[in-house]
Short mmCIF file of C-alpha atoms in Angstrom, two decimals:
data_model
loop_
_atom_site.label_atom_id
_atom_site.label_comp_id
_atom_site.label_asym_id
_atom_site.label_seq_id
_atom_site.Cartn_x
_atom_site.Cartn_y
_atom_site.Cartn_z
CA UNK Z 1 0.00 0.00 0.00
CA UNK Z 2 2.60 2.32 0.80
CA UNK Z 3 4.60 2.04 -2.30
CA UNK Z 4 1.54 2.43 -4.49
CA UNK Z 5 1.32 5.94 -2.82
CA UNK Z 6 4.63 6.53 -3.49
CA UNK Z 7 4.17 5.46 -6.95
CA UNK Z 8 1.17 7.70 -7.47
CA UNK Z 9 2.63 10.58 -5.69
CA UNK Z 10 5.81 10.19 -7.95
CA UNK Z 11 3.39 10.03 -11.04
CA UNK Z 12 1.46 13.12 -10.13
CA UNK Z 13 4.97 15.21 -9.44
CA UNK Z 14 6.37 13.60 -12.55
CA UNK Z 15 3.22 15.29 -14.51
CA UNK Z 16 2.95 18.39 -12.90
CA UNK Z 17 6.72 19.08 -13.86
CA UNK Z 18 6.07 17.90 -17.17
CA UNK Z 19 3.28 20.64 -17.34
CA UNK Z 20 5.28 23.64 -15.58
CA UNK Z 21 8.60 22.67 -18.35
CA UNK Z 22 6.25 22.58 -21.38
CA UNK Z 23 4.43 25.92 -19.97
CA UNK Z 24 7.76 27.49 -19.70
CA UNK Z 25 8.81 26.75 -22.91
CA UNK Z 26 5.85 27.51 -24.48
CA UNK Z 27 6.13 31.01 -22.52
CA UNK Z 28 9.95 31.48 -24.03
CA UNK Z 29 8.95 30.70 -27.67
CA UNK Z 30 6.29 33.46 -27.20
CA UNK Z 31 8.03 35.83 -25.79
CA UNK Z 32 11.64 35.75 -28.01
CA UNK Z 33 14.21 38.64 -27.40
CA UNK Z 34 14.83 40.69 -29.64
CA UNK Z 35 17.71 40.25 -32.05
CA UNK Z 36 19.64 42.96 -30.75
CA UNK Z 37 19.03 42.38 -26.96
CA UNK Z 38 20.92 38.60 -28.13
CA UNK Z 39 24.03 40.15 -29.90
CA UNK Z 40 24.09 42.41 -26.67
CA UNK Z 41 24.29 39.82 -24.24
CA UNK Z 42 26.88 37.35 -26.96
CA UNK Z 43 29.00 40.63 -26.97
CA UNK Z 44 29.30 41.10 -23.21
CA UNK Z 45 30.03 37.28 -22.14
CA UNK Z 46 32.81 37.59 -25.32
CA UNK Z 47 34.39 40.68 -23.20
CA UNK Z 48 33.92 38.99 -19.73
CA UNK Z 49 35.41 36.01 -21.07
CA UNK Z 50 38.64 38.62 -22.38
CA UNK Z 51 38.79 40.34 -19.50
CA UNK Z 52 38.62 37.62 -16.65
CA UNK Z 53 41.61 36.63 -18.39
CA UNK Z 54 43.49 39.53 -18.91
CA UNK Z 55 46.09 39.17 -15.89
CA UNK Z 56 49.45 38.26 -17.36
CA UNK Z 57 48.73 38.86 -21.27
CA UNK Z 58 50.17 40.94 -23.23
CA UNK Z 59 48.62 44.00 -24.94
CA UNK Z 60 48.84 42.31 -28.02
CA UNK Z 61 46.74 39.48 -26.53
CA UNK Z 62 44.01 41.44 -24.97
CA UNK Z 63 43.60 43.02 -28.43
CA UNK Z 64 43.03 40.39 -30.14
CA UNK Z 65 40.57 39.04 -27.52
CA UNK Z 66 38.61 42.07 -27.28
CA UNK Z 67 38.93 41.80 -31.32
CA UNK Z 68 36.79 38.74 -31.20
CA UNK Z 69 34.16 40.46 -29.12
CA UNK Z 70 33.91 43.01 -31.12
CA UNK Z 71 33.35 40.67 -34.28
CA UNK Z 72 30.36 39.19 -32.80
CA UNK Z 73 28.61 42.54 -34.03
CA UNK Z 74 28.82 40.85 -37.64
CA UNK Z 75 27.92 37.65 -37.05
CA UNK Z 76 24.59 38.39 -38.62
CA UNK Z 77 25.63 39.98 -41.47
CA UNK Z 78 29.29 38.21 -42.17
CA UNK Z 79 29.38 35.04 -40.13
CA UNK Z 80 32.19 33.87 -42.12
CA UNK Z 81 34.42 37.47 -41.55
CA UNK Z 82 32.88 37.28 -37.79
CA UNK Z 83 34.56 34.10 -37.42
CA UNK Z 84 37.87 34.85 -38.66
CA UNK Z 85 38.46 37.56 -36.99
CA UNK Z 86 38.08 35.57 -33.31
CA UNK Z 87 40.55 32.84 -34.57
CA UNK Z 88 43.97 35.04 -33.48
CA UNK Z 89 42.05 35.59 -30.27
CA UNK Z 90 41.32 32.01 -30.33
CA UNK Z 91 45.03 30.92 -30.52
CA UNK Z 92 47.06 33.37 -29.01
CA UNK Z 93 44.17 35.23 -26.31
CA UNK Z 94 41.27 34.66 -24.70
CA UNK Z 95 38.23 34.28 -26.82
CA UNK Z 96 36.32 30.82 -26.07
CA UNK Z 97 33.29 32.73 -26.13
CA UNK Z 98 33.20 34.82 -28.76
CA UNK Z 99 34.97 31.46 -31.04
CA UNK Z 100 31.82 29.67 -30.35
CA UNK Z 101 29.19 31.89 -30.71
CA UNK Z 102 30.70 32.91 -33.86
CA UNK Z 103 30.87 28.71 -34.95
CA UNK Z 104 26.98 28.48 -33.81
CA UNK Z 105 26.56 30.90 -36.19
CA UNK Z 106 28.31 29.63 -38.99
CA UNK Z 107 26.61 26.13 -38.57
CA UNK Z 108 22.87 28.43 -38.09
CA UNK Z 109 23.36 30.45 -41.47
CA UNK Z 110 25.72 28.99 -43.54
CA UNK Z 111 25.26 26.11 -46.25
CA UNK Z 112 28.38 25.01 -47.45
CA UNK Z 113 29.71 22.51 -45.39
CA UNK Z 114 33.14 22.37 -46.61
CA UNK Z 115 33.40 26.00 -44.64
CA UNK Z 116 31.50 24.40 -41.83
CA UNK Z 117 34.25 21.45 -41.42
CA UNK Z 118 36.81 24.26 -41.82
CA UNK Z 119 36.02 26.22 -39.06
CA UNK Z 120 35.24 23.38 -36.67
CA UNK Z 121 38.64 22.18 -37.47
CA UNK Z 122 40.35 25.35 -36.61
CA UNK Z 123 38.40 25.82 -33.52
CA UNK Z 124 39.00 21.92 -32.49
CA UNK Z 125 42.87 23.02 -32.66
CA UNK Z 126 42.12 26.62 -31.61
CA UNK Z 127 40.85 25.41 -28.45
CA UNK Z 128 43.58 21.87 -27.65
CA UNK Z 129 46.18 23.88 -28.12
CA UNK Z 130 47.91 21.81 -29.94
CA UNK Z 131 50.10 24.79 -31.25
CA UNK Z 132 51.79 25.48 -28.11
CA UNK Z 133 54.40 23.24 -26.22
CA UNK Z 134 54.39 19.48 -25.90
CA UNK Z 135 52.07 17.80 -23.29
CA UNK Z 136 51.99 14.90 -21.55
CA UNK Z 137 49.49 11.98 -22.84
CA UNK Z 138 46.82 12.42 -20.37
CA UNK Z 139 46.84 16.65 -21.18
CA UNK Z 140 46.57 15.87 -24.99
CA UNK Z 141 43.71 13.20 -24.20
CA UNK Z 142 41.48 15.79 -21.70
CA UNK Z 143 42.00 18.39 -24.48
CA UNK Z 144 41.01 16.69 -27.08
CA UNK Z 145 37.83 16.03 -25.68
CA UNK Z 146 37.03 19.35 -24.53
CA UNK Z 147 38.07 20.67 -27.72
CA UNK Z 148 35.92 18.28 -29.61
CA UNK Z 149 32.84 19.19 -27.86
CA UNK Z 150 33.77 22.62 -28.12
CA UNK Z 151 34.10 22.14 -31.75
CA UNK Z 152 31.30 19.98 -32.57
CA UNK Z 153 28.63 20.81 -29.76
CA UNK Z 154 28.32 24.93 -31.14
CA UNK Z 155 28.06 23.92 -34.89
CA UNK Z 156 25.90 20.39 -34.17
CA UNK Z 157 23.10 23.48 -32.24
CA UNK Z 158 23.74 25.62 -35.26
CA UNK Z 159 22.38 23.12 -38.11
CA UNK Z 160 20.23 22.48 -35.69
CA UNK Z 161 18.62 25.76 -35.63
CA UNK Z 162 19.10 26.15 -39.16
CA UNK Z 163 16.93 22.84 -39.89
CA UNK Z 164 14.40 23.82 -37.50
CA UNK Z 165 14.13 27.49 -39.19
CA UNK Z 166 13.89 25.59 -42.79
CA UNK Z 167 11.09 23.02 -41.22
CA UNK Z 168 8.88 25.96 -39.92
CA UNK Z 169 9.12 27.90 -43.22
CA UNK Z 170 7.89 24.55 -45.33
CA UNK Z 171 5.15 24.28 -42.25
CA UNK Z 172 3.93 28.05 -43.40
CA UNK Z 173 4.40 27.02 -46.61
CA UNK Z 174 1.65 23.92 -46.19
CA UNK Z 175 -0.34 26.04 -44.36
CA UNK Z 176 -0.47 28.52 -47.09
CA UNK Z 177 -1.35 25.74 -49.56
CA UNK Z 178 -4.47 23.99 -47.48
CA UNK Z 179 -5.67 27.95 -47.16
CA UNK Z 180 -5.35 28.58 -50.99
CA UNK Z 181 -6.61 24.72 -51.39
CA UNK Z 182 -9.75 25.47 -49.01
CA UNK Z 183 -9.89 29.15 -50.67
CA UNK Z 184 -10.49 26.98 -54.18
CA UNK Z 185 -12.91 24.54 -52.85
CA UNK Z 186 -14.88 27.14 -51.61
CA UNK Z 187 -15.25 29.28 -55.19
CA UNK Z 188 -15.63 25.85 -56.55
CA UNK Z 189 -18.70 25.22 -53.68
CA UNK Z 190 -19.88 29.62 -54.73
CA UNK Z 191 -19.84 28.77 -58.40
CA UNK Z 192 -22.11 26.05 -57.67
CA UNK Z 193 -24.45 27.82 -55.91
CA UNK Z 194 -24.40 30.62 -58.17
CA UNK Z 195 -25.33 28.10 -61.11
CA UNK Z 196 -28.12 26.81 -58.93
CA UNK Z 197 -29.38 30.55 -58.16
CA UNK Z 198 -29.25 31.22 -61.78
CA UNK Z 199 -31.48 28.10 -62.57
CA UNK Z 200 -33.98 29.16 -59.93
CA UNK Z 201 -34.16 32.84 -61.40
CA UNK Z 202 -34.20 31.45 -64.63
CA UNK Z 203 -36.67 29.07 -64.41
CA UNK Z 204 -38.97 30.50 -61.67
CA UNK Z 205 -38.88 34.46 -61.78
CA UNK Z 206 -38.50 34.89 -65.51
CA UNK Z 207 -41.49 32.83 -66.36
CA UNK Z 208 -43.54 34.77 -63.49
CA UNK Z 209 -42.77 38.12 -64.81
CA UNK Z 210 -42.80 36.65 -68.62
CA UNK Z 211 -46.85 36.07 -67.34
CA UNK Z 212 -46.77 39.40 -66.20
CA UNK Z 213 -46.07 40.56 -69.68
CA UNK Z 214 -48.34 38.32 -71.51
CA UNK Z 215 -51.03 39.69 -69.08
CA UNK Z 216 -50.12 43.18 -69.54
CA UNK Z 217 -50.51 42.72 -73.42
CA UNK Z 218 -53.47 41.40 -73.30
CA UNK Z 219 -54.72 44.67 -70.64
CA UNK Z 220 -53.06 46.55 -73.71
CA UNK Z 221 -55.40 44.98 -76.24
CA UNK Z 222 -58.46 44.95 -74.41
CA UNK Z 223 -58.10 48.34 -72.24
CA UNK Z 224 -61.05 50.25 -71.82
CA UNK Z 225 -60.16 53.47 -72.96
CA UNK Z 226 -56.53 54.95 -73.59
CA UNK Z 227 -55.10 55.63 -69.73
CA UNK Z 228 -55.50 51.74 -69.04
CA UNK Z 229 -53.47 50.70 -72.30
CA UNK Z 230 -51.10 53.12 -71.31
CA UNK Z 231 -50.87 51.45 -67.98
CA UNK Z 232 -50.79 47.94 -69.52
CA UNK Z 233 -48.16 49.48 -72.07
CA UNK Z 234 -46.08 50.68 -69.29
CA UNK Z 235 -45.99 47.31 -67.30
CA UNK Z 236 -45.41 45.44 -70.20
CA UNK Z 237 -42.12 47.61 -71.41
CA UNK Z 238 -40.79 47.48 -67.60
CA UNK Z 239 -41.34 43.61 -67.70
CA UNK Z 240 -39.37 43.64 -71.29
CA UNK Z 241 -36.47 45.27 -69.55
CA UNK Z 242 -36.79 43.26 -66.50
CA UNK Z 243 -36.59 40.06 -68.52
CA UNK Z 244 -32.95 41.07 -70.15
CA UNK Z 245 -31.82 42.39 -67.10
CA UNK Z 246 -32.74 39.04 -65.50
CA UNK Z 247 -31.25 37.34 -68.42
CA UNK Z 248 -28.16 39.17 -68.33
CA UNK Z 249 -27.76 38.75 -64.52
CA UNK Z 250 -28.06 34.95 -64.95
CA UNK Z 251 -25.42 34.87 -67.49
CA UNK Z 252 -23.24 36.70 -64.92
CA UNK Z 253 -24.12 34.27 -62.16
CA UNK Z 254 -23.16 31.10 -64.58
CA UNK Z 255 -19.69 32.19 -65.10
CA UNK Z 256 -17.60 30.40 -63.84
CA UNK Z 257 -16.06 32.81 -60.67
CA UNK Z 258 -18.27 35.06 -61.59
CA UNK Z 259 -15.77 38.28 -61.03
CA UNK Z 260 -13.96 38.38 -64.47
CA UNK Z 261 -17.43 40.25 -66.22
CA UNK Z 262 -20.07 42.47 -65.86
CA UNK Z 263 -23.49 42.82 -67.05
CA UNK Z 264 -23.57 43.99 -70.43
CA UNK Z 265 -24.76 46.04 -71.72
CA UNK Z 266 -24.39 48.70 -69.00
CA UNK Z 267 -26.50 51.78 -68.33
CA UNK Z 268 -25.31 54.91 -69.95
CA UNK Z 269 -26.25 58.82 -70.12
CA UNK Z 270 -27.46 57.64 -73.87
CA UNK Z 271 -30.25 55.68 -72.28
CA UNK Z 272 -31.74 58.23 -70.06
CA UNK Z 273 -34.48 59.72 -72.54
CA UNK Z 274 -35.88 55.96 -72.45
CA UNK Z 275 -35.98 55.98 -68.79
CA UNK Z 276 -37.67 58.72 -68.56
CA UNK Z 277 -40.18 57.92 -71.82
CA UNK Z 278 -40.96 54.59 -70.17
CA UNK Z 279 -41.36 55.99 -66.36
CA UNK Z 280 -44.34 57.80 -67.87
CA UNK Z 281 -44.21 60.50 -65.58
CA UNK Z 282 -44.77 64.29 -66.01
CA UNK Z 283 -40.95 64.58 -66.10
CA UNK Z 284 -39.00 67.60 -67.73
CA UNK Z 285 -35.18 66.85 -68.56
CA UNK Z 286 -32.01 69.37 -68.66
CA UNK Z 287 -29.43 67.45 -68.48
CA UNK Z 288 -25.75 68.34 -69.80
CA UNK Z 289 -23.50 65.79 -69.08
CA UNK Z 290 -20.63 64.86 -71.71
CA UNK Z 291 -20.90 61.29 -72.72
CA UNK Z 292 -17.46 60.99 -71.79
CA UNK Z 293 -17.56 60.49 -68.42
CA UNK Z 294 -16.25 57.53 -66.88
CA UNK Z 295 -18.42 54.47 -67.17
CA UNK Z 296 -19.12 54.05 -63.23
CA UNK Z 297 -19.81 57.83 -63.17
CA UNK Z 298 -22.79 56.88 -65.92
CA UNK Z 299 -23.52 53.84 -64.51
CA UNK Z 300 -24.29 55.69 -61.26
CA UNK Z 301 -26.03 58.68 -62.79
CA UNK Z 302 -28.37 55.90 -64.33
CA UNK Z 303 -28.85 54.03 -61.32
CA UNK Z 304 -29.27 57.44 -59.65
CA UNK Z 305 -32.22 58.91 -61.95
CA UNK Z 306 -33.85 55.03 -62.32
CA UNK Z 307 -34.25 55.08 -58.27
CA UNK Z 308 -35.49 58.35 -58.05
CA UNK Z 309 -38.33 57.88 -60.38
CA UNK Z 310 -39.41 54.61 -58.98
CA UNK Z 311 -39.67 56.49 -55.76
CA UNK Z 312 -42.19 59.17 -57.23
CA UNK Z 313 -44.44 56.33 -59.12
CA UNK Z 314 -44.56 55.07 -55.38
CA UNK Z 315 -44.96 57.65 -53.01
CA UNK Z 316 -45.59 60.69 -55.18
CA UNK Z 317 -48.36 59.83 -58.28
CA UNK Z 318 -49.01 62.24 -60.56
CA UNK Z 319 -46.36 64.71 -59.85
CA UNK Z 320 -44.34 66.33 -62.12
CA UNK Z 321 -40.69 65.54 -61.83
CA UNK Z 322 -37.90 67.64 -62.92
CA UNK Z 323 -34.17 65.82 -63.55
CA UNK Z 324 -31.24 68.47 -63.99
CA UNK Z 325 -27.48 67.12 -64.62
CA UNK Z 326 -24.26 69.89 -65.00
CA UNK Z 327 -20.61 69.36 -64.50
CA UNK Z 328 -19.39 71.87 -62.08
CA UNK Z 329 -15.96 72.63 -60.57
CA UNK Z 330 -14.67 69.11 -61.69
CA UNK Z 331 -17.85 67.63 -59.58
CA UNK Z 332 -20.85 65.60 -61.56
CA UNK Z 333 -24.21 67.28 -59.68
CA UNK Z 334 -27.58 65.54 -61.07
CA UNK Z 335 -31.02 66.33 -59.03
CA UNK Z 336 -34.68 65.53 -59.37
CA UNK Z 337 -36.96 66.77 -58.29
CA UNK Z 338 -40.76 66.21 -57.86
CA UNK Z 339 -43.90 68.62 -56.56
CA UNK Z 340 -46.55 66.58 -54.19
CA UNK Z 341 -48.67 64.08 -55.34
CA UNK Z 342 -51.28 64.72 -57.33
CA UNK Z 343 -53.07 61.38 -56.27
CA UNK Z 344 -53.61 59.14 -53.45
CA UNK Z 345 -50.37 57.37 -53.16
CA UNK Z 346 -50.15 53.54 -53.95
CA UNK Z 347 -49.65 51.00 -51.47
CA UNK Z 348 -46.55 48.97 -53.31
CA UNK Z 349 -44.13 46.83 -51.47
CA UNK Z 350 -40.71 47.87 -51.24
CA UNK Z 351 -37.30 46.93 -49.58
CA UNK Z 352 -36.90 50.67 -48.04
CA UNK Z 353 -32.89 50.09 -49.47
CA UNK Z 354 -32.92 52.15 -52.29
CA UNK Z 355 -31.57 55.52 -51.24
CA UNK Z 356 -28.95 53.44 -48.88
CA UNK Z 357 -27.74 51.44 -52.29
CA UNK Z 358 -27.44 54.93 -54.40
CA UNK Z 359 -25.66 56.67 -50.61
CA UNK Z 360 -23.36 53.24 -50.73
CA UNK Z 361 -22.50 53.33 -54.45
CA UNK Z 362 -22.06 57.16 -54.20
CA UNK Z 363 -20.09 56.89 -51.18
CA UNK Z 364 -17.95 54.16 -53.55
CA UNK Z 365 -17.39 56.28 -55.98
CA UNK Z 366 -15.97 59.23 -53.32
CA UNK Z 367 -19.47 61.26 -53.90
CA UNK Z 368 -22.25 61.66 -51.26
CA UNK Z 369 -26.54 61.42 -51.70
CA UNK Z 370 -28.63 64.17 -50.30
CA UNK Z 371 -32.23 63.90 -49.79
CA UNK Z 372 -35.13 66.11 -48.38
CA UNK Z 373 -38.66 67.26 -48.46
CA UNK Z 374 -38.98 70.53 -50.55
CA UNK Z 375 -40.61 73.67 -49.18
CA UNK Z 376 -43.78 73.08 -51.59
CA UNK Z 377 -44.63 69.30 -50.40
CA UNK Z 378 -42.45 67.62 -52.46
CA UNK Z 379 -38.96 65.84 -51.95
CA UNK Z 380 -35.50 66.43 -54.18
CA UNK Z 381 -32.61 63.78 -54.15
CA UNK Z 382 -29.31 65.00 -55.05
CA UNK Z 383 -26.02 63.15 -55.84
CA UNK Z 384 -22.58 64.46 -56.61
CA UNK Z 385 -19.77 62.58 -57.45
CA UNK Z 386 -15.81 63.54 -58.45
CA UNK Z 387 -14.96 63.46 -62.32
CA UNK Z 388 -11.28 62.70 -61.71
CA UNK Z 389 -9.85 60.09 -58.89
CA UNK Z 390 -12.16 57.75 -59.46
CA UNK Z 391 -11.56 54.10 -58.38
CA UNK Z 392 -10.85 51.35 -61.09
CA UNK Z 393 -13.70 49.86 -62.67
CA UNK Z 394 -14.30 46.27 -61.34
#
């Protein structure tokens, strides 16, 4: 019984040092010194190291150990030039140190290993001292050791670190590759679902407005007098355009990505006069905007004007709706503007995004929406965008 105790209470110690070693290693690979703070602290050992043992050398000898100190500066840069200049110090003063640091280095950022085998040679006779006079046979045998491990142990922790550096770059490397693999697999999994969407539009929304249309032409045929085949008229144009839009869109969603082409054709300033024909509003145009204005800049005029009057066949019937569009100071200004209604308005469903779409795509674009009542009961939207500095067109 008692030596099962013992057993689990040398278990339980055996695991709980386990867990403080692995938590302070985990804490030291989180919190590395910087580089600097490391060549600092290699520098002052090298110097200790020079100076403990500067009793009885010569100038000549404390030079050159102080020499090899000061090399360790380079090791970064030069750790072949850092390493030559602590070998005099090496043989003739007092640079251990500052010899092995520089040979850790050599073996942590150096890949030819001819140069590698050089300088562990020279510090393996550096530090025997095999150049000075005779020893006995037990002298020769203690220094070879030391100055094998001395030799061997700094360079063996400098490939060391070098393989360790190489493994963690091809582990980022992997990583990288199972992100862009995942980042594949999941266009692969969009483009899918884009196909699908376009398949549902296609076969569910275009045939329900395509009824709309077939409807509204036979409202056109049979109308009762002229204002309810203009209405039919009306509906049956906006389903027309609806329908290529919708076509267009779906052709957009089948490509494959879906990001490398845009509906076509686009909106431009051209098509504006059949907007406003087929909005059949009371609307009165003055518009001067050069056709040469950058295709978003059109595309958002367009988008602009379409909104506007959408709003005033909603909230605003029978009101008479003035557009305006001038180029002033280098800044694109186009308004409409619409008196009250003239009828009761019409209850129609609607997303309440619009204006927050035109303030987003204006905002894109590095212009800004306005929008307010007017003094006389009616409301005026206003949008302003740059002419120059525009973003690239998607």
């Amino acid at each position: 019984m008692p030596e099962s105790r013992v057993r689990r209470v040398l278990g339980a110690t055996d695991r709980r040092l386990d867990t403080v070693v692995d938590g302070g290693f985990r804490w030291i690979r989180g919190h590395q010194p910087p580089w600097w703070l490391v060549d600092a602290f290699f520098v002052a050992a090298a110097v200790g190291d020079a100076v403990l043992d500067i009793s009885g050398a010569t100038d000549f000898e404390t030079a050159m150990s102080l020499l090899a100190a000061a090399a360790l500066v380079l090791r970064r840069r030069l750790p072949v030039t850092a390493f030559a200049l602590t070998v005099p110090g090496l043989f003739v003063g007092s640079a251990v140190v500052a010899s092995v640091v520089a040979l850790f280095t050599i073996g942590q950022r150096t890949d030819r290993r001819w140069l590698m085998l050089l300088a562990a040679v020279v510090e393996f006779v550096g530090f025997g001292g095999f150049v000075g006079p005779p020893q006995n046979l037990e002298d020769v045998i203690v220094s070879i050791i030391y100055a094998l491990i001395f030799a061997l142990g700094p360079l063996s922790i400098g490939l060391l670190a070098q393989t360790r550096q190489r493994l963690t770059e091809r582990l980022a490397e992997r990583d990288s590759a199972r992100a862009e693999e995942r980042r594949q697999a999941a266009e692969v999994a969009l483009s899918r679902e884009r196909a699908l969407l376009a398949r549902e539009m296609h076969d569910v929304v275009s045939h329900q407005v395509t009824l709309i249309a077939v409807q509204a032409g036979g409202m056109q045929m049979a109308g009762r007098d002229e204002a309810e085949r203009g209405f039919a008229r009306t509906i049956r144009q906006l389903c027309v355009v609806t329908l290529q839009e919708l076509r267009e869109m779906v052709q957009v969603l089948r490509a494959a990505g879906g990001t490398d082409r845009e509906i076509a054709p686009q909106p431009v300033l051209a098509d504006l006069d059949r907007l406003v024909t087929a909005a059949g509003l009371d609307t009165t145009t003055a518009v001067d905007l050069p056709a040469t204005l950058a295709q978003p800049v059109q595309r958002a005029v367009y988008r602009f004007v379409q909104e506007a009057l959408t709003n005033v066949r909603k909230h605003a019937p029978g009101a008479a709706v003035h557009v305006s569009g001038e180029v002033v100071g280098g800044v694109v200004t186009v308004r409409v503007v619409n008196g009250p209604a003239a009828s009761d308005r019409l209850e129609l469903p609607g997303s309440g995004l619009g204006l927050i779409g035109l303030g987003e795509r204006a905002s894109l674009l590095g212009g800004r929406l306005e929008s307010g009542p007017t003094p006389d009961g009616g409301f005026a939207l206003s949008l302003r965008l740059p002419v120059e500095h525009l973003p690239p067109t998607s």
